[in-house]
Coordinates of C-alpha atoms and ligand atoms in Angstrom, one line a residue:
X193 CA 6.0 2.4 18.5
X194 CA 2.1 2.0 19.9
X195 CA -0.7 2.9 17.5
X196 CA -2.2 5.9 18.4
X197 CA -5.3 5.4 20.5
X198 CA -8.0 7.9 20.4
X199 CA -7.6 8.2 16.8
X200 CA -11.0 6.0 15.4
X201 CA -13.6 7.8 14.7
X202 CA -17.3 6.6 15.0
X203 CA -17.9 3.9 13.1
X204 CA -20.6 0.8 12.9
X205 CA -18.3 -1.6 14.2
X206 CA -17.5 0.4 17.3
X207 CA -21.8 0.7 17.8
X208 CA -21.6 -3.2 17.6
X209 CA -18.9 -3.2 20.1
X210 CA -20.8 -0.3 22.5
X211 CA -23.9 -2.8 22.3
X212 CA -22.0 -6.0 22.9
X213 CA -20.4 -4.0 25.9
X214 CA -23.9 -3.4 27.3
X215 CA -25.3 -6.8 27.1
X216 CA -22.1 -8.7 28.2
X217 CA -21.6 -10.4 25.0
X218 CA -18.1 -11.8 24.5
X219 CA -17.3 -11.3 28.6
X220 CA -17.0 -7.4 27.4
X221 CA -13.7 -8.7 25.7
X222 CA -12.6 -7.0 22.6
X223 CA -10.2 -9.5 20.4
X224 CA -9.4 -8.9 17.1
X225 CA -6.8 -10.3 14.1
X226 CA -5.4 -9.3 10.9
X227 CA -5.5 -12.4 8.9
X228 CA -3.5 -12.1 6.2
X229 CA -2.7 -14.7 3.3
X230 CA 1.0 -15.0 2.8
X231 CA 0.6 -15.0 -0.9
X232 CA 2.4 -11.9 -1.7
X233 CA 3.1 -8.4 -0.4
X234 CA 0.5 -6.1 1.5
X235 CA -1.3 -3.2 -0.2
X236 CA -2.8 0.0 0.7
X237 CA -6.2 -1.8 0.8
X238 CA -5.0 -4.2 3.5
X239 CA -3.6 -1.0 5.8
X240 CA -7.5 -0.1 5.9
X241 CA -8.2 -3.8 7.6
X242 CA -4.6 -3.5 9.9
X243 CA -5.7 0.5 11.2
X244 CA -9.2 -1.2 11.7
X245 CA -8.2 -4.3 13.6
X246 CA -5.3 -2.8 15.6
X247 CA -7.2 0.7 15.8
X248 CA -10.4 -1.2 17.3
X249 CA -8.5 -3.0 20.0
X250 CA -6.7 -0.3 20.7
X251 CA -9.9 1.7 21.2
X252 CA -11.5 -0.6 23.8
X253 CA -8.8 -2.0 25.5
X254 CA -8.4 -5.2 23.4
X255 CA -6.0 -7.5 21.6
X256 CA -5.5 -7.9 18.3
X257 CA -3.7 -11.0 16.7
X258 CA -1.3 -11.0 13.8
X259 CA -2.4 -14.7 12.0
X260 CA -1.1 -16.0 8.6
X261 CA -4.0 -17.6 6.9
X262 CA -1.7 -20.1 5.2
X263 CA -3.9 -23.0 3.8
X264 CA -3.1 -22.9 0.4
X265 CA 0.6 -23.7 0.3
X266 CA 0.7 -23.7 -3.6
X267 CA 1.0 -19.8 -3.5
X268 CA 2.6 -19.2 0.0
X269 CA 6.1 -18.3 0.7
X270 CA 8.3 -17.3 3.9
X271 CA 9.4 -14.1 2.0
X272 CA 5.9 -13.1 2.1
X273 CA 5.7 -13.6 5.9
X274 CA 8.5 -11.7 6.4
X275 CA 7.5 -8.8 4.5
X276 CA 4.0 -8.6 6.2
X277 CA 5.2 -8.5 9.3
X278 CA 7.9 -6.0 8.6
X279 CA 4.7 -4.0 6.7
X280 CA 2.3 -4.2 9.9
X281 CA 5.5 -3.0 12.2
X282 CA 6.0 -0.3 9.8
X283 CA 2.2 1.2 10.0
X284 CA 3.3 1.3 13.7
X285 CA 1.0 -1.6 15.2
X286 CA 2.1 -4.5 17.3
X287 CA 1.0 -7.9 17.9
X288 CA 2.8 -8.6 20.7
X289 CA 3.4 -12.5 21.3
X290 CA 0.3 -13.1 19.4
X291 CA 1.8 -14.2 16.0
X292 CA -0.2 -17.0 15.1
X293 CA -0.5 -19.4 11.8
X294 CA -3.5 -21.4 10.6
X295 CA -0.8 -23.9 9.9
X296 CA -0.5 -24.5 13.3
X297 CA -4.1 -25.3 14.1
X298 CA -4.0 -28.4 11.3
X299 CA -3.8 -31.2 13.7
X300 CA -6.9 -29.6 15.5
X301 CA -8.5 -28.5 12.5
X302 CA -8.3 -32.2 11.2
X303 CA -9.7 -33.5 14.6
X304 CA -12.7 -31.0 14.5
X305 CA -13.4 -32.3 10.7
X306 CA -13.6 -36.2 12.1
X307 CA -15.8 -34.6 14.9
X308 CA -18.3 -33.4 11.8
X309 CA -18.0 -36.7 10.4
X310 CA -19.1 -38.8 13.9
X311 CA -21.8 -36.4 14.1
X312 CA -23.1 -37.0 10.8
X313 CA -22.1 -33.4 9.7
X314 CA -19.7 -34.2 6.8
X315 CA -19.0 -36.7 4.2
X316 CA -16.1 -38.0 1.8
X317 CA -17.5 -37.3 -1.8
X318 CA -15.8 -39.0 -5.0
X319 CA -17.5 -36.5 -7.5
X320 CA -14.5 -34.2 -9.4
X321 CA -14.3 -30.4 -9.1
X322 CA -16.3 -29.9 -12.1
X323 CA -18.9 -32.8 -11.5
X324 CA -19.0 -30.8 -7.7
X325 CA -19.9 -27.4 -9.7
X326 CA -22.5 -29.3 -12.1
X327 CA -24.4 -30.5 -9.1
X328 CA -24.2 -27.2 -6.9
X329 CA -27.4 -25.8 -9.0
X330 CA -27.8 -22.1 -9.2
X331 CA -29.1 -19.2 -7.9
X332 CA -32.5 -20.0 -9.2
X333 CA -32.4 -23.5 -9.5
X334 CA -31.8 -26.0 -5.7
X335 CA -28.6 -28.4 -6.1
X336 CA -28.5 -31.8 -6.5
X337 CA -27.2 -34.3 -3.9
X338 CA -23.9 -36.0 -4.3
X339 CA -24.4 -39.7 -4.8
X340 CA -22.0 -40.2 -2.1
X341 CA -23.8 -38.1 0.7
X342 CA -25.3 -41.0 2.4
X343 CA -22.0 -42.8 3.0
X344 CA -21.8 -44.5 6.3
X345 CA -20.1 -42.5 9.1
X346 CA -17.6 -45.4 9.5
X347 CA -17.3 -45.1 5.9
X348 CA -16.5 -41.6 5.8
X349 CA -14.2 -41.9 8.7
X350 CA -12.3 -44.7 7.0
X351 CA -12.1 -42.7 3.8
X352 CA -11.0 -39.5 5.4
X353 CA -7.9 -41.1 7.3
X354 CA -6.8 -42.3 4.1
X355 CA -6.9 -39.2 2.5
X356 CA -4.9 -37.7 5.1
X357 CA -2.6 -41.0 5.1
X358 CA -2.2 -40.4 1.1
X359 CA -4.0 -42.9 -0.7
X360 CA -6.0 -40.9 -3.0
X361 CA -4.4 -38.8 -6.1
X362 CA -4.9 -35.1 -5.8
X363 CA -8.3 -33.9 -6.7
X364 CA -10.0 -37.3 -6.3
X365 CA -12.1 -37.1 -3.3
X366 CA -13.0 -34.0 -0.8
X367 CA -14.2 -33.7 2.5
X368 CA -17.8 -31.8 2.6
X369 CA -19.9 -30.6 5.0
X370 CA -23.2 -32.1 5.2
X371 CA -25.7 -28.9 5.0
X372 CA -28.6 -28.5 2.3
X373 CA -28.1 -28.5 -1.4
X374 CA -31.2 -26.7 -1.7
X375 CA -30.3 -23.5 0.2
X376 CA -30.8 -20.6 -1.1
X377 CA -27.2 -19.6 -0.2
X378 CA -24.8 -21.4 -2.6
X379 CA -22.0 -21.6 0.3
X380 CA -24.6 -23.7 2.2
X381 CA -25.3 -26.6 -0.2
X382 CA -22.4 -29.0 1.0
X383 CA -19.5 -26.8 0.5
X384 CA -15.9 -28.7 0.8
X385 CA -14.2 -28.8 3.9
X386 CA -11.0 -30.3 2.6
X387 CA -9.5 -31.1 -0.8
X388 CA -5.9 -33.6 -1.9
X389 CA -3.1 -31.6 -2.8
X390 CA 0.5 -32.4 -2.8
X391 CA 2.1 -29.2 -2.4
X392 CA 5.1 -28.4 0.2
X393 CA 3.9 -25.8 2.8
X394 CA 6.0 -23.5 4.0
X395 CA 6.0 -24.2 7.9
X396 CA 4.5 -28.1 7.5
X397 CA 6.4 -29.3 4.8
X398 CA 4.9 -32.4 3.4
X399 CA 3.3 -33.7 6.5
X400 CA -0.1 -33.1 5.4
X401 CA -1.3 -33.6 1.6
X402 CA -5.3 -32.6 2.7
X403 CA -5.4 -29.2 3.3
X404 CA -8.9 -27.6 4.8
X405 CA -10.5 -24.7 2.8
X406 CA -10.8 -21.1 3.9
X407 CA -14.4 -21.1 4.8
X408 CA -13.5 -23.9 7.4
X409 CA -10.1 -23.0 8.6
X410 CA -10.8 -19.6 8.8
X411 CA -13.8 -19.5 11.8
X412 CA -12.6 -22.3 13.3
X413 CA -8.7 -20.6 14.1
X414 CA -10.8 -17.5 14.9
X415 CA -12.5 -20.0 17.7
X416 CA -9.3 -21.2 18.3
X417 CA -7.6 -17.6 19.4
X418 CA -11.5 -16.7 21.0
X419 CA -11.5 -13.9 18.7
X420 CA -14.7 -12.0 19.5
X421 CA -15.2 -9.7 16.0
X422 CA -13.9 -11.3 13.3
X423 CA -13.6 -8.3 11.0
X424 CA -14.0 -9.3 7.2
X425 CA -14.5 -7.6 3.9
X426 CA -17.8 -7.8 2.3
X427 CA -18.0 -10.4 0.0
X428 CA -17.8 -12.7 3.0
X429 CA -21.4 -11.8 3.6
X430 CA -22.7 -14.7 2.3
X431 CA -20.1 -16.7 3.5
X432 CA -21.5 -15.6 7.3
X433 CA -23.9 -18.3 7.6
X434 CA -21.3 -21.2 7.0
X435 CA -19.0 -19.4 9.3
X436 CA -21.6 -19.4 12.1
X437 CA -22.7 -22.8 10.9
X438 CA -19.0 -24.5 11.3
X439 CA -18.8 -22.6 15.4
X440 CA -22.5 -23.9 16.4
X441 CA -22.2 -27.1 15.0
X442 CA -18.8 -28.2 16.8
X443 CA -20.0 -26.4 19.4
X444 CA -16.9 -24.1 20.2
X445 CA -16.3 -20.3 20.6
X446 CA -18.4 -18.2 18.2
X447 CA -16.9 -15.3 17.5
X448 CA -18.7 -12.6 15.4
X449 CA -18.2 -12.0 11.9
X450 CA -18.6 -8.5 10.6
X451 CA -18.2 -7.3 7.2
X452 CA -17.0 -4.3 6.1
X453 CA -16.3 -2.5 2.7
X454 CA -13.0 -2.8 1.3
X455 CA -10.9 0.0 0.0
X456 CA -10.7 0.6 -3.7
X457 CA -8.7 3.7 -5.1
X458 CA -8.8 5.3 -8.0
X459 CA -6.0 4.1 -10.5
X460 CA -4.6 1.2 -8.6
X461 CA -4.9 -2.5 -8.7
X462 CA -5.2 -3.7 -5.1
X463 CA -5.5 -7.8 -5.8
X464 CA -2.0 -9.1 -4.9
X465 CA -2.3 -12.0 -8.0
X466 CA -2.3 -8.9 -10.6
X467 CA 0.2 -7.1 -8.5
X468 CA 2.5 -10.3 -8.5
X469 CA 1.8 -10.6 -12.3
X470 CA 3.3 -7.0 -12.8
X471 CA 6.2 -8.2 -10.4
X472 CA 6.6 -11.8 -12.3
X473 CA 6.0 -9.9 -15.5
X474 CA 8.7 -7.3 -14.6
X475 CA 7.0 -4.1 -15.6
X476 CA 7.7 -3.0 -12.2
X477 CA 11.5 -3.6 -10.5
X478 CA 9.8 -5.4 -7.6
X479 CA 6.8 -5.7 -4.5
X480 CA 8.5 -2.5 -3.6
X481 CA 8.7 -1.0 -6.5
X482 CA 7.6 2.8 -5.7
X483 CA 5.1 2.8 -8.4
X484 CA 3.4 0.2 -6.7
X485 CA 0.5 0.4 -4.1
X486 CA 2.0 -1.8 -2.3
X487 CA 2.9 -0.8 1.9
X488 CA 6.5 -1.5 0.7
X489 CA 6.4 0.5 -2.2
X490 CA 4.9 3.2 -0.4
X491 CA 7.7 3.0 2.1
X492 CA 10.4 3.1 -0.5
X493 CA 8.6 6.1 -2.1
X494 CA 8.8 8.1 1.1
X495 CA 5.1 7.9 2.3
X496 CA 4.8 8.2 6.3
X497 CA 2.9 5.3 7.9
X498 CA 1.2 8.6 9.8
X499 CA -0.2 9.6 6.4
X500 CA -1.2 6.5 5.6
X501 CA -2.9 5.7 9.0
X502 CA -4.5 9.2 8.4
X503 CA -5.7 8.3 5.3
X504 CA -7.5 5.4 7.0
X505 CA -8.8 7.2 9.4
X506 CA -10.2 10.0 6.8
X507 CA -11.6 6.9 4.7
X508 CA -13.8 5.6 7.3
X509 CA -15.8 2.1 7.8
X510 CA -18.6 1.8 6.0
X511 CA -21.4 -1.0 4.8
X512 CA -21.0 -0.6 1.3
X513 CA -18.3 -0.2 -1.1
X514 CA -17.1 3.1 -3.2
X515 CA -14.1 4.3 -4.8
X516 CA -11.4 6.6 -3.1
X517 CA -9.5 9.2 -4.9
X518 CA -5.9 8.4 -5.0
X519 CA -5.7 11.8 -5.0
X520 CA -6.7 11.7 -1.0
X521 CA -3.9 10.0 -0.1
X522 CA -1.3 12.0 -1.8
X523 CA -3.3 15.0 -0.1
X524 CA -2.6 13.0 3.5
X525 CA 1.0 12.8 2.6
X526 CA 1.5 16.6 2.0
X527 CA -0.1 17.5 5.1
X528 CA 1.9 15.7 7.0
X529 CA 5.5 16.4 5.2
X530 CA 4.5 20.2 5.1
X531 CA 5.4 20.6 8.9
X532 CA 8.4 18.3 9.0
X533 CA 10.0 17.8 5.8
X534 CA 13.0 20.5 5.2
X535 CA 12.9 22.8 2.6
X536 CA 16.0 22.3 0.1
X537 CA 16.9 23.8 -3.3
X538 CA 17.1 21.3 -6.2
X539 CA 17.4 21.7 -10.0
X540 CA 16.0 19.3 -12.1
X541 CA 16.7 19.8 -15.2
X542 CA 19.6 22.7 -14.9
X543 CA 20.4 25.8 -17.2
X544 CA 23.4 27.4 -16.2
X545 CA 23.4 31.4 -15.4
X546 CA 26.7 33.5 -15.4
X547 CA 26.2 36.8 -13.2
X548 CA 28.6 38.8 -15.4
X549 CA 28.6 41.5 -12.5
X550 CA 29.6 39.6 -9.6
X551 CA 32.8 39.1 -8.7
X552 CA 34.7 36.1 -9.6
X553 CA 35.5 33.4 -6.5
X554 CA 33.2 35.8 -4.3
X555 CA 31.0 33.0 -2.3
X556 CA 28.3 34.4 -0.2
X557 CA 26.7 32.5 2.7
X558 CA 23.1 33.5 2.6
X559 CA 20.3 32.8 5.3
X560 CA 17.5 30.6 4.3
X561 CA 14.7 29.3 6.2
X562 CA 14.1 25.2 6.5
X563 CA 10.7 25.2 6.6
X564 CA 8.6 28.6 6.9
X565 CA 5.9 26.6 8.4
X566 CA 7.6 25.3 11.0
X567 CA 10.1 28.1 12.6
X568 CA 11.7 25.3 15.2
X569 CA 13.4 23.7 12.5
X570 CA 15.6 26.8 12.0
X571 CA 17.7 27.9 9.3
X572 CA 21.0 26.9 7.3
X573 CA 23.5 28.6 5.0
X574 CA 22.9 28.8 0.9
X575 CA 26.2 29.7 -1.0
X576 CA 25.9 31.6 -3.7
X577 CA 28.7 32.4 -6.3
X578 CA 28.9 34.0 -9.8
X579 CA 27.9 30.8 -11.4
X580 CA 24.6 29.3 -10.9
X581 CA 21.8 26.8 -11.9
X582 CA 18.2 27.4 -12.7
X583 CA 15.7 25.1 -13.9
X584 CA 15.2 25.2 -17.5
X585 CA 11.4 25.8 -17.8
X586 CA 12.4 29.0 -16.0
X587 CA 13.5 30.4 -18.9
X588 CA 11.8 31.5 -22.1
X589 CA 13.3 33.0 -24.8
X590 CA 10.0 34.3 -26.2
X591 CA 7.9 34.0 -23.5
X592 CA 4.0 34.2 -23.4
X593 CA 1.8 37.0 -21.9
X594 CA 1.9 35.2 -18.8
X595 CA 5.3 34.1 -18.0
X596 CA 6.7 35.5 -14.8
X597 CA 10.0 33.7 -15.0
X598 CA 13.4 34.7 -16.5
X599 CA 13.3 35.7 -20.4
X600 CA 15.8 38.0 -22.2
X601 CA 16.0 41.6 -20.7
X602 CA 13.2 40.5 -17.7
X603 CA 14.1 40.1 -14.1
X604 CA 13.5 37.4 -11.4
X605 CA 13.8 36.9 -7.9
X606 CA 16.2 34.2 -6.9
X607 CA 14.6 33.0 -3.5
X608 CA 16.8 33.8 -0.5
X609 CA 19.4 36.1 -2.8
X610 CA 19.4 38.6 -5.7
X611 CA 17.1 40.0 -7.7
X612 CA 19.0 39.3 -11.2
X613 CA 18.2 40.0 -15.2
X614 CA 18.6 38.1 -18.1
X615 CA 21.4 40.3 -20.5
X616 CA 22.4 37.6 -23.0
X617 CA 21.7 33.8 -24.3
X618 CA 24.7 32.0 -25.1
X619 CA 23.6 29.2 -27.8
X620 CA 25.3 26.6 -29.7
X621 CA 26.0 28.1 -33.1
X622 CA 25.0 24.4 -34.6
X623 CA 21.9 23.2 -32.9
X624 CA 20.7 26.4 -31.5
X625 CA 20.5 24.8 -28.2
X626 CA 20.8 27.5 -25.1
X627 CA 23.7 27.0 -23.4
X628 CA 23.9 29.8 -20.6
X629 CA 22.2 32.7 -19.8
X630 CA 24.6 35.8 -19.0
X631 CA 22.8 38.1 -16.1
X632 CA 23.1 40.9 -14.3
X633 CA 22.4 41.3 -10.5
X634 CA 21.0 44.2 -8.0
X635 CA 23.6 44.0 -5.1
X636 CA 20.7 46.2 -3.4
X637 CA 18.1 43.4 -3.3
X638 CA 19.8 41.0 -0.9
X639 CA 17.7 38.0 0.7
X640 CA 15.6 38.2 -1.9
X641 CA 15.2 41.8 -2.3
X642 CA 11.8 42.2 -0.3
X643 CA 13.7 45.1 1.6
X644 CA 14.8 46.9 -1.7
X645 CA 10.8 47.9 -2.5
X646 CA 11.7 46.2 -6.1
X647 CA 8.5 44.4 -7.5
X648 CA 9.3 41.2 -9.5
X649 CA 6.6 38.8 -10.4
X650 CA 8.6 35.1 -10.6
X651 CA 10.8 33.7 -8.0
X652 CA 13.2 30.9 -9.0
X653 CA 14.8 28.4 -7.3
X654 CA 18.3 27.9 -8.0
X655 CA 21.8 26.4 -6.8
X656 CA 25.3 27.6 -6.6
X657 CA 27.4 25.9 -9.7
X658 CA 30.2 25.8 -7.8
X659 CA 28.9 24.1 -4.6
X660 CA 25.8 21.8 -6.1
X661 CA 25.9 18.1 -5.8
X662 CA 24.9 16.0 -8.8
X663 CA 22.5 13.6 -7.8
X664 CA 19.9 11.5 -9.8
X665 CA 16.2 12.2 -9.6
X666 CA 13.0 9.8 -9.9
X667 CA 9.7 11.3 -10.9
X668 CA 6.6 9.1 -10.8
X669 CA 2.9 9.3 -11.8
X670 CA 0.4 6.4 -12.3
X671 CA 1.7 3.0 -12.8
X672 CA -1.4 1.9 -14.9
X673 CA -3.0 4.0 -17.6
X674 CA -6.4 5.5 -16.8
X675 CA -9.1 2.9 -16.3
X676 CA -6.8 0.1 -16.7
X677 CA -6.8 -0.5 -12.9
X678 CA -10.5 -1.6 -12.4
X679 CA -12.1 -4.2 -13.2
X680 CA -9.7 -5.6 -15.6
X681 CA -8.3 -8.9 -15.2
X682 CA -5.0 -9.1 -16.9
X683 CA -2.5 -6.6 -16.8
X684 CA -0.6 -7.1 -20.2
X685 CA 2.5 -4.7 -20.6
X686 CA 0.5 -1.8 -22.9
X687 CA -1.4 -1.1 -19.9
X688 CA 1.5 0.3 -17.6
X689 CA 1.9 4.1 -17.9
X690 CA 4.8 5.0 -20.0
X691 CA 5.3 7.8 -18.4
X692 CA 5.1 6.3 -14.8
X693 CA 8.8 6.7 -14.3
X694 CA 10.9 9.6 -15.1
X695 CA 14.8 9.2 -14.2
X696 CA 16.8 13.1 -14.6
X697 CA 20.0 11.6 -14.2
X698 CA 21.5 15.7 -14.4
X699 CA 19.8 17.1 -11.3
X700 CA 21.6 19.4 -9.3
X701 CA 20.9 19.5 -5.4
X702 CA 22.3 22.5 -2.7
X703 CA 25.6 21.0 -1.0
X704 CA 23.3 20.3 2.8
X705 CA 21.6 17.2 0.8
X706 CA 24.7 15.5 0.5
X707 CA 24.1 14.6 4.2
X708 CA 21.0 13.4 3.8
X709 CA 20.2 10.2 5.0
X710 CA 17.8 7.3 4.4
X711 CA 14.5 8.0 5.8
X712 CA 14.8 11.6 6.0
X713 CA 12.5 13.8 3.7
X714 CA 12.3 17.2 1.5
X715 CA 10.6 19.5 0.3
X716 CA 12.3 20.6 -2.9
X717 CA 11.0 24.2 -3.7
X718 CA 8.3 24.2 -5.9
X719 CA 9.1 20.3 -7.0
X720 CA 7.4 18.6 -4.6
X721 CA 8.7 16.1 -1.2
X722 CA 11.2 14.1 -1.9
X723 CA 13.5 11.2 0.0
X724 CA 16.7 8.9 -0.5
X725 CA 15.9 5.9 -2.2
X726 CA 17.5 2.8 -1.8
X727 CA 19.1 2.5 -4.5
X728 CA 21.4 5.1 -3.6
X729 CA 25.3 5.2 -3.4
X730 CA 27.7 6.8 -1.1
X731 CA 28.6 9.4 -4.0
X732 CA 25.8 9.0 -6.1
X733 CA 22.4 9.7 -4.7
X734 CA 18.9 8.9 -5.9
X735 CA 16.1 10.9 -4.7
X736 CA 12.6 9.7 -5.7
X737 CA 9.8 12.2 -5.4
X738 CA 7.2 11.2 -3.3
X739 CA 4.4 13.8 -4.1
X740 CA 4.2 16.9 -6.3
X741 CA 3.1 20.1 -4.3
X742 CA 0.1 20.2 -6.4
X743 CA -2.9 19.1 -4.2
X744 CA -5.5 18.2 -6.5
X745 CA -7.6 17.1 -3.8
X746 CA -7.8 20.5 -1.7
X747 CA -8.5 22.7 -4.8
X748 CA -11.9 20.1 -5.5
X749 CA -13.1 20.2 -1.5
X750 CA -12.3 24.3 -2.0
X751 CA -14.3 24.0 -5.3
Ligands
LIG1040 P1 -6.3 -9.7 -2.3 O1 -7.7 -9.5 -3.2 O2 -5.5 -8.1 -2.6 O3 -5.2 -11.0 -2.5 P2 -7.3 -10.9 0.1 O4 -8.3 -10.5 1.0 O5 -7.0 -12.0 -1.1 O6 -7.0 -9.4 -0.8 P3 -5.7 -11.4 2.1 O7 -4.4 -11.6 2.6 O8 -6.9 -12.6 2.5 O9 -6.1 -11.0 1.2 O10 -6.3 -9.8 3.2 C1 -6.1 -9.9 4.6 C2 -6.9 -8.9 5.0 O11 -7.4 -8.0 4.5 C3 -8.4 -9.8 5.1 O12 -9.4 -9.5 6.0 C4 -9.1 -8.9 4.1 O13 -10.4 -8.8 4.3 C5 -8.9 -7.3 4.1 N1 -8.0 -7.0 2.6 C6 -8.0 -6.9 1.7 N2 -7.9 -6.7 0.5 C7 -8.6 -5.2 1.5 C8 -9.0 -4.3 0.8 N3 -8.9 -3.5 -0.4 N4 -9.7 -3.4 1.5 C9 -9.8 -3.4 3.1 N5 -9.3 -4.7 3.4 C10 -8.9 -5.5 2.7
LIG1041 MG1 -8.1 -13.9 1.2

């Protein structure tokens, strides 16, 4: 699949590219990259960055690389590398043969570091991490020079080579850029470029015991790949002078860093660290738990790539941070599925109905359209018989005034079938539990009874008891309690919404759904959109609710 072009609305990044085209900067090329760190699964925030980077490139006839920013071996794993590729592809984007790893550049990054030392622009420092922090100063006070700042070039070259050779313990020395300890920008106060760390890297194994810092590896990797527009999130704005310092000092290709506001969503955590915590504490079934805001979670839940791309397009690209309503994401899913999803009847909490005046053993095949919004999707036959299931909460013994569903002596319309009347309620004598309803039907009201001119207020969905298939249905709500999603640091178990998962093991669906395949999506009338979960077995389907039908976003927009 190829990313759709012509979809990105004008934004400030496109304006920059248009200006660059006028001046011929970057030789009129557009080359971006999506640079995930493989330390977790991607989330919906990354989707924004993916759509932006690949979208901007496609829009401008350019290219976008996939680059793993794998400079921190203690947290990175091959599992994450694989999941990231799967997720980017699933979203509909293609990096061609341009999949790179920052670790591929370790030899070159090392050579460039030697070059900085030879230029007198970097030095080996023996301060501990704690001492470096103490020397750094504050926003209002300048920092203090390291006592190791004026080592000779020869000594620095010797020490740095010995750092690489493994002569010094972890954390005992660093390589630092020699910039300016009194810079008003703390990032420019002799930032660390390399640290000593004995950790096995998922690609380079134990070849290296020194690893470059992100702020050094990133601009150099961008330069090596001749990235023209290096798009990143706002928190890197203060790092841009260091980004520029690295490529300017080395005299290598000069990409242009551009910052945009990261996506924040209500009721969703979007830090990989916090998401990993949920997985490790087994608060969720895994990274792809359908409640997770990860791309794999949203995919398993049944969200479509089209809906996610539409969402990313609608939220736009801005320079200032804001929080987007989770409901907008759900709205995009509904908009997409409304036209595509076949309608189906499913009774989630069944209550038996016996139609007393319907001949025992008789079965009728009633025509039902598959999607009233999309006639091309045709129609199917629904079996109707003497015993049916309706939803438990579609019946009330003593209904309040505005209850238009079934009650003793009242009539309702069964979708695509007949008008029925509740004649009798059968209860368990001991417990008082309602066991079944005895009803009558009006044979003159076939296909919903519109032609009969009869007026009834409620229309219910139903399935034929004889033909229905038992399935498990899983309903989801926000994973975290309200107000727990933003800002908080740790995710204790108590913050997980106890109602985030409801499992209904006795649901009944119309027989056509026995043929459902993974990846197809349905609208269960009155309940929302559903798809098969990967936990399904051939004779035991499990359906996820993707999203309910209640569109609170559309309501807010109309109000
Ligand atoms: P996290 O905080 O989730 O770990 P990160 O920024 O550390 O996120 P990276 O793997 O470094 O994760 O991110 C890869 C790219 O995705 C970066 O360019 C980053 O700016 C972008 N990105 C990450 N989170 C968001 C977000 N919420 N909105 C937009 N872009 C994001
Ligand atoms: Mg990061």
